[in-house]
Amino acid sequence: MDIKKFLSESRAVSPVIGVILMVAITVILAAVIGTFVLGLGDQVGDTAPQASFSFSYDETSGDLIVTHESGDAIDGDLLTIAGSGLTVDDPDAFAGTDVKAGSSVTVTLSGVDNGDEVRLVWTSESGSNSATLQKYTYNA
């Protein structure tokens, strides 16, 4: 056997590389299709926005002013003001607005006691995810 001819022979390299590339393409396609079939692709856009809100409560009138201080702009239809131990007169006060830095709404609270909480809740468009963006606790 001629060693020089054996080492210089390169005809088998091309089919091996072709098989490796075909296997890699098959694996990548299977991963992409599997992601969408299992519904993992839908959850990518369902992450909660990063935003900071402030609360200012007037005890005499019962008004709570909720102000977007900084962070992502949010579709107001996705925000709800929820009370724990108290009643919020307009839980969808942000509806129909584009909530961005400086935006604020006023809601009236009733039945407020020490330790009651008001939460600003974001719900994704699909309704599958929700998150509390900010919380206010009343302390007398």
N, CA, C and O atoms as a DFTB+ gen file, in Angstrom:
560 C
 N C O
     1  1       0.832      -1.175       0.000
     2  2       0.000       0.000       0.000
     3  2       0.880       1.242       0.000
     4  3       1.857       1.337       0.742
     5  1       0.513       2.173      -0.836
     6  2       1.287       3.399      -0.971
     7  2       0.768       4.433       0.029
     8  3      -0.377       4.871      -0.085
     9  1       1.581       4.828       0.998
    10  2       1.168       5.740       2.065
    11  2       0.909       7.138       1.515
    12  3      -0.019       7.813       1.960
    13  1       1.717       7.582       0.556
    14  2       1.513       8.913      -0.001
    15  2       0.140       9.014      -0.676
    16  3      -0.559      10.016      -0.523
    17  1      -0.232       7.997      -1.403
    18  2      -1.522       8.013      -2.083
    19  2      -2.665       7.949      -1.061
    20  3      -3.697       8.597      -1.240
    21  1      -2.479       7.168       0.008
    22  2      -3.510       7.032       1.049
    23  2      -3.765       8.365       1.761
    24  3      -4.916       8.726       2.004
    25  1      -2.687       9.102       2.096
    26  2      -2.820      10.374       2.810
    27  2      -3.320      11.497       1.906
    28  3      -3.946      12.441       2.388
    29  1      -3.058      11.410       0.615
    30  2      -3.475      12.482      -0.284
    31  2      -4.872      12.250      -0.851
    32  3      -5.423      13.151      -1.483
    33  1      -5.458      11.084      -0.650
    34  2      -6.805      10.769      -1.145
    35  2      -7.844      11.547      -0.339
    36  3      -7.877      11.416       0.885
    37  1      -8.690      12.349      -0.981
    38  2      -9.666      13.183      -0.277
    39  2     -11.091      13.018      -0.809
    40  3     -11.935      13.882      -0.570
    41  1     -11.371      11.950      -1.510
    42  2     -12.697      11.759      -2.069
    43  2     -13.755      11.497      -1.000
    44  3     -14.915      11.843      -1.223
    45  1     -13.429      10.919       0.120
    46  2     -14.411      10.560       1.141
    47  2     -14.759      11.735       2.063
    48  3     -15.708      11.631       2.841
    49  1     -14.040      12.820       2.000
    50  2     -14.281      13.955       2.877
    51  2     -15.605      14.639       2.539
    52  3     -16.356      14.997       3.446
    53  1     -15.894      14.818       1.310
    54  2     -17.095      15.513       0.889
    55  2     -18.387      14.828       1.345
    56  3     -19.265      15.522       1.856
    57  1     -18.556      13.524       1.193
    58  2     -19.780      12.887       1.684
    59  2     -19.937      12.959       3.202
    60  3     -21.060      13.091       3.688
    61  1     -18.859      12.877       3.955
    62  2     -18.937      12.943       5.414
    63  2     -19.407      14.330       5.853
    64  3     -20.262      14.436       6.732
    65  1     -18.877      15.367       5.269
    66  2     -19.295      16.731       5.608
    67  2     -20.754      16.945       5.208
    68  3     -21.505      17.600       5.931
    69  1     -21.152      16.405       4.076
    70  2     -22.546      16.517       3.640
    71  2     -23.505      15.862       4.619
    72  3     -24.561      16.419       4.918
    73  1     -23.153      14.692       5.119
    74  2     -24.003      14.005       6.089
    75  2     -24.086      14.801       7.390
    76  3     -25.166      14.925       7.967
    77  1     -22.975      15.333       7.850
    78  2     -22.964      16.132       9.083
    79  2     -23.835      17.375       8.930
    80  3     -24.578      17.717       9.850
    81  1     -23.761      18.045       7.809
    82  2     -24.588      19.235       7.568
    83  2     -26.071      18.879       7.500
    84  3     -26.903      19.622       8.019
    85  1     -26.411      17.771       6.878
    86  2     -27.815      17.352       6.802
    87  2     -28.373      17.024       8.185
    88  3     -29.517      17.365       8.487
    89  1     -27.583      16.370       9.020
    90  2     -28.020      16.062      10.388
    91  2     -28.209      17.355      11.177
    92  3     -29.192      17.486      11.906
    93  1     -27.294      18.311      11.047
    94  2     -27.406      19.588      11.762
    95  2     -28.666      20.350      11.328
    96  3     -29.380      20.892      12.171
    97  1     -28.935      20.391      10.040
    98  2     -30.130      21.077       9.544
    99  2     -31.392      20.397      10.068
   100  3     -32.346      21.076      10.449
   101  1     -31.405      19.070      10.091
   102  2     -32.566      18.334      10.604
   103  2     -32.814      18.632      12.074
   104  3     -33.960      18.817      12.485
   105  1     -31.754      18.680      12.869
   106  2     -31.886      18.969      14.303
   107  2     -32.419      20.385      14.517
   108  3     -33.299      20.595      15.352
   109  1     -31.904      21.336      13.785
   110  2     -32.346      22.729      13.936
   111  2     -33.817      22.869      13.537
   112  3     -34.587      23.527      14.237
   113  1     -34.205      22.263      12.431
   114  2     -35.609      22.323      12.009
   115  2     -36.531      21.655      13.025
   116  3     -37.619      22.162      13.300
   117  1     -36.113      20.538      13.576
   118  2     -36.930      19.850      14.587
   119  2     -37.098      20.715      15.829
   120  3     -38.178      20.744      16.419
   121  1     -36.045      21.420      16.232
   122  2     -36.138      22.293      17.410
   123  2     -37.087      23.461      17.162
   124  3     -37.890      23.794      18.033
   125  1     -37.010      24.082      16.001
   126  2     -37.876      25.220      15.694
   127  2     -39.336      24.780      15.605
   128  3     -40.214      25.428      16.175
   129  1     -39.598      23.692      14.900
   130  2     -40.969      23.211      14.769
   131  2     -41.515      22.763      16.118
   132  3     -42.669      23.041      16.441
   133  1     -40.699      22.075      16.905
   134  2     -41.120      21.632      18.234
   135  2     -41.466      22.794      19.152
   136  3     -42.401      22.699      19.946
   137  1     -40.726      23.880      19.051
   138  2     -40.995      25.054      19.878
   139  2     -42.374      25.625      19.584
   140  3     -43.111      25.966      20.509
   141  1     -42.727      25.733      18.331
   142  2     -44.030      26.296      17.981
   143  2     -45.171      25.311      18.214
   144  3     -46.280      25.721      18.558
   145  1     -44.915      24.030      18.033
   146  2     -45.955      23.038      18.279
   147  2     -46.307      22.984      19.761
   148  3     -47.477      22.839      20.114
   149  1     -45.317      23.099      20.620
   150  2     -45.554      23.075      22.066
   151  2     -46.051      24.411      22.605
   152  3     -46.385      24.508      23.785
   153  1     -46.107      25.433      21.772
   154  2     -46.643      26.721      22.194
   155  2     -45.638      27.598      22.909
   156  3     -46.014      28.616      23.489
   157  1     -44.377      27.230      22.880
   158  2     -43.380      28.048      23.570
   159  2     -43.119      29.350      22.824
   160  3     -42.685      30.330      23.430
   161  1     -43.372      29.376      21.534
   162  2     -43.163      30.590      20.747
   163  2     -44.146      31.685      21.094
   164  3     -43.835      32.865      20.932
   165  1     -45.344      31.316      21.576
   166  2     -46.355      32.310      21.926
   167  2     -46.006      33.067      23.191
   168  3     -46.445      34.205      23.360
   169  1     -45.237      32.478      24.078
   170  2     -44.942      33.087      25.362
   171  2     -43.804      34.092      25.299
   172  3     -43.550      34.797      26.276
   173  1     -43.117      34.169      24.173
   174  2     -41.991      35.091      24.064
   175  2     -42.448      36.533      24.247
   176  3     -41.770      37.299      24.933
   177  1     -43.575      36.928      23.657
   178  2     -44.071      38.295      23.750
   179  2     -44.893      38.567      24.994
   180  3     -45.381      39.682      25.175
   181  1     -45.056      37.572      25.856
   182  2     -45.903      37.724      27.031
   183  2     -45.117      38.068      28.293
   184  3     -45.530      37.699      29.392
   185  1     -44.020      38.753      28.156
   186  2     -43.261      39.136      29.337
   187  2     -43.783      40.462      29.872
   188  3     -44.151      41.350      29.103
   189  1     -43.814      40.588      31.182
   190  2     -44.351      41.791      31.827
   191  2     -43.454      42.996      31.530
   192  3     -42.230      42.865      31.494
   193  1     -44.052      44.152      31.320
   194  2     -43.248      45.354      31.089
   195  2     -42.533      45.777      32.370
   196  3     -42.982      45.483      33.478
   197  1     -41.436      46.457      32.196
   198  2     -40.678      46.975      33.325
   199  2     -41.011      48.459      33.473
   200  3     -40.610      49.279      32.648
   201  1     -41.743      48.791      34.525
   202  2     -42.161      50.175      34.726
   203  2     -42.284      50.452      36.219
   204  3     -42.513      49.544      37.017
   205  1     -42.130      51.716      36.579
   206  2     -42.241      52.133      37.974
   207  2     -43.407      53.113      38.102
   208  3     -43.551      54.036      37.301
   209  1     -44.235      52.894      39.124
   210  2     -45.394      53.741      39.369
   211  2     -45.320      54.291      40.786
   212  3     -44.760      53.658      41.681
   213  1     -45.895      55.484      40.981
   214  2     -45.983      56.055      42.327
   215  2     -47.460      56.225      42.680
   216  3     -48.319      56.328      41.804
   217  1     -47.734      56.251      43.993
   218  2     -49.100      56.386      44.493
   219  2     -49.153      57.558      45.454
   220  3     -48.255      57.746      46.275
   221  1     -50.213      58.345      45.346
   222  2     -50.436      59.463      46.261
   223  2     -51.894      59.402      46.716
   224  3     -52.811      59.532      45.905
   225  1     -52.099      59.200      48.031
   226  2     -53.452      59.026      48.564
   227  2     -53.868      60.241      49.383
   228  3     -53.122      60.697      50.249
   229  1     -55.070      60.768      49.105
   230  2     -55.646      61.879      49.853
   231  2     -56.732      61.307      50.759
   232  3     -57.790      60.896      50.283
   233  1     -56.470      61.282      52.060
   234  2     -57.401      60.672      53.011
   235  2     -58.744      61.388      53.094
   236  3     -59.766      60.746      53.334
   237  1     -58.762      62.704      52.899
   238  2     -60.020      63.444      53.029
   239  2     -60.996      63.125      51.894
   240  3     -62.193      62.973      52.136
   241  1     -60.496      63.023      50.663
   242  2     -61.380      62.757      49.523
   243  2     -61.447      61.262      49.181
   244  3     -62.387      60.826      48.515
   245  1     -60.473      60.484      49.625
   246  2     -60.408      59.065      49.277
   247  2     -59.833      58.817      47.900
   248  3     -59.936      57.713      47.367
   249  1     -59.218      59.861      47.313
   250  2     -58.657      59.737      45.966
   251  2     -57.228      59.202      46.017
   252  3     -56.419      59.616      46.848
   253  1     -56.941      58.272      45.107
   254  2     -55.595      57.732      44.935
   255  2     -55.135      58.090      43.531
   256  3     -55.775      57.740      42.540
   257  1     -54.012      58.794      43.467
   258  2     -53.444      59.169      42.173
   259  2     -52.321      58.180      41.866
   260  3     -51.370      58.044      42.635
   261  1     -52.449      57.489      40.726
   262  2     -51.447      56.519      40.275
   263  2     -50.710      57.144      39.096
   264  3     -51.329      57.494      38.091
   265  1     -49.383      57.285      39.214
   266  2     -48.581      57.956      38.192
   267  2     -47.483      57.034      37.685
   268  3     -46.769      56.408      38.468
   269  1     -47.359      56.961      36.368
   270  2     -46.273      56.201      35.736
   271  2     -45.018      57.065      35.820
   272  3     -44.955      58.134      35.213
   273  1     -44.031      56.605      36.564
   274  2     -42.809      57.387      36.775
   275  2     -41.761      57.152      35.684
   276  3     -41.213      58.103      35.127
   277  1     -41.489      55.889      35.385
   278  2     -40.456      55.576      34.403
   279  2     -40.626      54.145      33.910
   280  3     -41.355      53.346      34.498
   281  1     -39.934      53.843      32.814
   282  2     -39.956      52.484      32.283
   283  2     -40.705      52.387      30.973
   284  3     -40.922      53.384      30.283
   285  1     -41.099      51.161      30.642
   286  2     -41.749      50.866      29.369
   287  2     -43.110      51.541      29.249
   288  3     -43.829      51.691      30.237
   289  1     -43.454      51.944      28.039
   290  2     -44.815      52.408      27.752
   291  2     -45.718      51.171      27.697
   292  3     -45.311      50.123      27.196
   293  1     -46.936      51.298      28.212
   294  2     -47.839      50.156      28.345
   295  2     -49.200      50.519      27.780
   296  3     -49.668      51.647      27.939
   297  1     -49.826      49.569      27.126
   298  2     -51.201      49.747      26.652
   299  2     -52.118      49.760      27.875
   300  3     -52.152      48.786      28.628
   301  1     -52.851      50.834      28.081
   302  2     -53.707      50.982      29.254
   303  2     -54.794      49.937      29.374
   304  3     -55.290      49.682      30.471
   305  1     -55.177      49.320      28.249
   306  2     -56.204      48.274      28.288
   307  2     -55.711      47.023      29.012
   308  3     -56.515      46.177      29.404
   309  1     -54.391      46.902      29.193
   310  2     -53.812      45.727      29.846
   311  2     -53.595      45.941      31.346
   312  3     -53.142      45.032      32.042
   313  1     -53.919      47.145      31.848
   314  2     -53.702      47.462      33.261
   315  2     -55.015      47.487      34.032
   316  3     -56.038      47.962      33.537
   317  1     -54.965      46.964      35.259
   318  2     -56.115      46.970      36.150
   319  2     -55.638      47.398      37.537
   320  3     -54.565      46.993      37.984
   321  1     -56.439      48.215      38.208
   322  2     -56.137      48.617      39.583
   323  2     -57.033      47.774      40.484
   324  3     -58.258      47.884      40.436
   325  1     -56.407      46.931      41.307
   326  2     -57.164      45.998      42.145
   327  2     -56.940      46.321      43.614
   328  3     -55.828      46.650      44.025
   329  1     -58.006      46.225      44.400
   330  2     -57.922      46.478      45.833
   331  2     -58.026      45.197      46.630
   332  3     -58.772      44.287      46.270
   333  1     -57.276      45.132      47.715
   334  2     -57.331      44.000      48.623
   335  2     -57.822      44.527      49.967
   336  3     -57.062      45.169      50.692
   337  1     -59.075      44.267      50.308
   338  2     -59.648      44.779      51.549
   339  2     -60.333      46.120      51.374
   340  3     -60.803      46.699      52.353
   341  1     -60.401      46.626      50.163
   342  2     -61.049      47.915      49.881
   343  2     -61.678      47.860      48.502
   344  3     -61.495      46.886      47.771
   345  1     -62.410      48.890      48.147
   346  2     -63.083      48.948      46.850
   347  2     -62.495      50.067      46.007
   348  3     -62.313      51.185      46.488
   349  1     -62.200      49.767      44.757
   350  2     -61.702      50.754      43.791
   351  2     -62.861      51.097      42.869
   352  3     -63.462      50.204      42.273
   353  1     -63.190      52.408      42.741
   354  2     -64.364      52.801      41.949
   355  2     -64.211      52.542      40.456
   356  3     -65.205      52.254      39.790
   357  1     -63.000      52.633      39.904
   358  2     -62.782      52.435      38.472
   359  2     -61.513      51.606      38.263
   360  3     -60.445      52.171      38.030
   361  1     -61.613      50.268      38.344
   362  2     -60.413      49.442      38.215
   363  2     -59.747      49.530      36.844
   364  3     -58.561      49.226      36.717
   365  1     -60.488      49.939      35.821
   366  2     -59.933      50.062      34.471
   367  2     -59.688      51.520      34.099
   368  3     -59.936      51.918      32.961
   369  1     -59.211      52.306      35.032
   370  2     -59.025      53.748      34.813
   371  2     -58.026      54.052      33.690
   372  3     -58.140      55.089      33.037
   373  1     -57.060      53.172      33.456
   374  2     -56.064      53.405      32.409
   375  2     -56.556      52.989      31.020
   376  3     -55.880      53.267      30.029
   377  1     -57.700      52.339      30.923
   378  2     -58.192      51.800      29.645
   379  2     -58.310      52.897      28.588
   380  3     -58.739      54.017      28.864
   381  1     -57.914      52.535      27.374
   382  2     -58.024      53.459      26.253
   383  2     -56.899      54.471      26.155
   384  3     -56.949      55.368      25.313
   385  1     -55.884      54.346      27.000
   386  2     -54.764      55.290      26.969
   387  2     -53.461      54.554      26.733
   388  3     -53.365      53.346      26.949
   389  1     -52.457      55.296      26.288
   390  2     -51.104      54.784      26.170
   391  2     -50.364      55.272      27.410
   392  3     -50.069      56.462      27.525
   393  1     -50.064      54.377      28.330
   394  2     -49.487      54.749      29.618
   395  2     -47.971      54.846      29.475
   396  3     -47.294      53.847      29.232
   397  1     -47.452      56.054      29.628
   398  2     -46.008      56.292      29.550
   399  2     -45.614      57.247      30.663
   400  3     -46.474      57.736      31.394
   401  1     -44.340      57.513      30.796
   402  2     -43.849      58.360      31.880
   403  2     -44.628      59.667      31.946
   404  3     -44.756      60.382      30.953
   405  1     -45.145      59.963      33.135
   406  2     -45.924      61.174      33.346
   407  2     -47.422      60.957      33.312
   408  3     -48.178      61.801      33.793
   409  1     -47.867      59.839      32.751
   410  2     -49.307      59.543      32.706
   411  2     -49.804      59.248      34.117
   412  3     -49.116      58.596      34.903
   413  1     -51.005      59.733      34.432
   414  2     -51.575      59.443      35.750
   415  2     -53.093      59.363      35.655
   416  3     -53.715      59.934      34.758
   417  1     -53.669      58.635      36.610
   418  2     -55.121      58.544      36.739
   419  2     -55.476      58.700      38.209
   420  3     -54.656      58.447      39.091
   421  1     -56.701      59.117      38.455
   422  2     -57.201      59.245      39.817
   423  2     -58.371      58.294      39.987
   424  3     -59.314      58.298      39.197
   425  1     -58.293      57.471      41.040
   426  2     -59.388      56.565      41.371
   427  2     -59.805      56.841      42.807
   428  3     -58.998      57.294      43.619
   429  1     -61.049      56.569      43.114
   430  2     -61.554      56.776      44.471
   431  2     -61.621      55.433      45.182
   432  3     -62.146      54.451      44.656
   433  1     -61.073      55.418      46.393
   434  2     -61.078      54.209      47.210
   435  2     -62.132      54.349      48.296
   436  3     -62.334      55.438      48.833
   437  1     -62.803      53.251      48.619
   438  2     -63.759      53.271      49.725
   439  2     -63.537      52.030      50.581
   440  3     -63.081      50.993      50.100
   441  1     -63.869      52.164      51.852
   442  2     -63.676      51.060      52.788
   443  2     -62.225      50.827      53.125
   444  3     -61.804      49.689      53.335
   445  1     -61.448      51.912      53.179
   446  2     -60.009      51.790      53.405
   447  2     -59.701      51.630      54.888
   448  3     -60.125      52.443      55.709
   449  1     -58.963      50.581      55.227
   450  2     -58.492      50.340      56.588
   451  2     -56.978      50.186      56.571
   452  3     -56.373      49.974      55.520
   453  1     -56.385      50.295      57.736
   454  2     -54.942      50.156      57.875
   455  2     -54.484      48.790      57.343
   456  3     -55.038      47.757      57.720
   457  1     -53.476      48.791      56.468
   458  2     -52.923      47.561      55.912
   459  2     -53.550      47.120      54.600
   460  3     -53.086      46.152      53.999
   461  1     -54.598      47.806      54.136
   462  2     -55.206      47.456      52.856
   463  2     -54.235      47.754      51.715
   464  3     -53.433      48.685      51.793
   465  1     -54.319      46.952      50.659
   466  2     -53.404      47.101      49.536
   467  2     -54.135      47.432      48.245
   468  3     -55.268      47.010      48.014
   469  1     -53.445      48.203      47.412
   470  2     -53.885      48.476      46.048
   471  2     -52.753      47.982      45.156
   472  3     -51.592      48.339      45.356
   473  1     -53.103      47.154      44.164
   474  2     -52.109      46.601      43.252
   475  2     -52.403      47.042      41.827
   476  3     -53.559      47.083      41.406
   477  1     -51.366      47.367      41.099
   478  2     -51.474      47.677      39.680
   479  2     -51.079      46.405      38.936
   480  3     -49.919      45.995      38.961
   481  1     -52.060      45.784      38.270
   482  2     -51.860      44.470      37.652
   483  2     -51.845      44.598      36.140
   484  3     -52.724      45.220      35.544
   485  1     -50.822      43.995      35.526
   486  2     -50.724      43.909      34.069
   487  2     -51.124      42.500      33.653
   488  3     -50.687      41.523      34.260
   489  1     -51.960      42.393      32.611
   490  2     -52.361      41.097      32.051
   491  2     -52.005      41.103      30.571
   492  3     -52.301      42.068      29.866
   493  1     -51.371      40.033      30.095
   494  2     -50.963      39.962      28.689
   495  2     -52.184      39.978      27.769
   496  3     -53.302      39.697      28.202
   497  1     -51.962      40.305      26.513
   498  2     -53.060      40.373      25.543
   499  2     -53.770      39.032      25.407
   500  3     -54.986      38.984      25.226
   501  1     -53.010      37.947      25.495
   502  2     -53.614      36.620      25.373
   503  2     -54.329      36.207      26.657
   504  3     -55.129      35.272      26.653
   505  1     -54.040      36.903      27.752
   506  2     -54.660      36.576      29.034
   507  2     -53.985      35.436      29.765
   508  3     -54.440      35.030      30.834
   509  1     -52.902      34.913      29.204
   510  2     -52.240      33.766      29.821
   511  2     -51.273      34.157      30.933
   512  3     -50.973      33.336      31.799
   513  1     -50.783      35.386      30.927
   514  2     -49.833      35.839      31.949
   515  2     -50.319      37.124      32.589
   516  3     -50.964      37.953      31.947
   517  1     -50.001      37.276      33.864
   518  2     -50.274      38.536      34.549
   519  2     -49.181      38.761      35.585
   520  3     -48.527      37.823      36.042
   521  1     -49.003      40.023      35.942
   522  2     -47.978      40.376      36.921
   523  2     -48.387      41.635      37.655
   524  3     -49.009      42.526      37.077
   525  1     -48.037      41.707      38.932
   526  2     -48.251      42.925      39.708
   527  2     -47.064      43.841      39.455
   528  3     -45.930      43.508      39.799
   529  1     -47.329      44.994      38.854
   530  2     -46.245      45.924      38.535
   531  2     -45.849      46.766      39.738
   532  3     -44.666      47.049      39.927
   533  1     -46.816      47.169      40.553
   534  2     -46.529      48.005      41.726
   535  2     -47.618      47.781      42.751
   536  3     -48.748      47.429      42.410
   537  1     -47.269      47.988      44.023
   538  2     -48.213      47.778      45.110
   539  2     -48.152      48.966      46.070
   540  3     -47.077      49.488      46.364
   541  1     -49.319      49.382      46.550
   542  2     -49.434      50.463      47.541
   543  2     -50.164      49.915      48.754
   544  3     -51.236      49.324      48.621
   545  1     -49.589      50.109      49.941
   546  2     -50.213      49.669      51.194
   547  2     -50.587      50.901      51.993
   548  3     -49.754      51.772      52.243
   549  1     -51.867      50.966      52.396
   550  2     -52.352      52.102      53.194
   551  2     -51.943      51.893      54.646
   552  3     -52.206      50.847      55.239
   553  1     -51.297      52.908      55.202
   554  2     -50.924      52.917      56.620
   555  2     -51.440      54.190      57.246
   556  3     -51.036      55.286      56.858
   557  1     -52.337      54.054      58.221
   558  2     -52.932      55.227      58.870
   559  2     -51.952      55.879      59.815
   560  3     -52.280      56.881      60.450
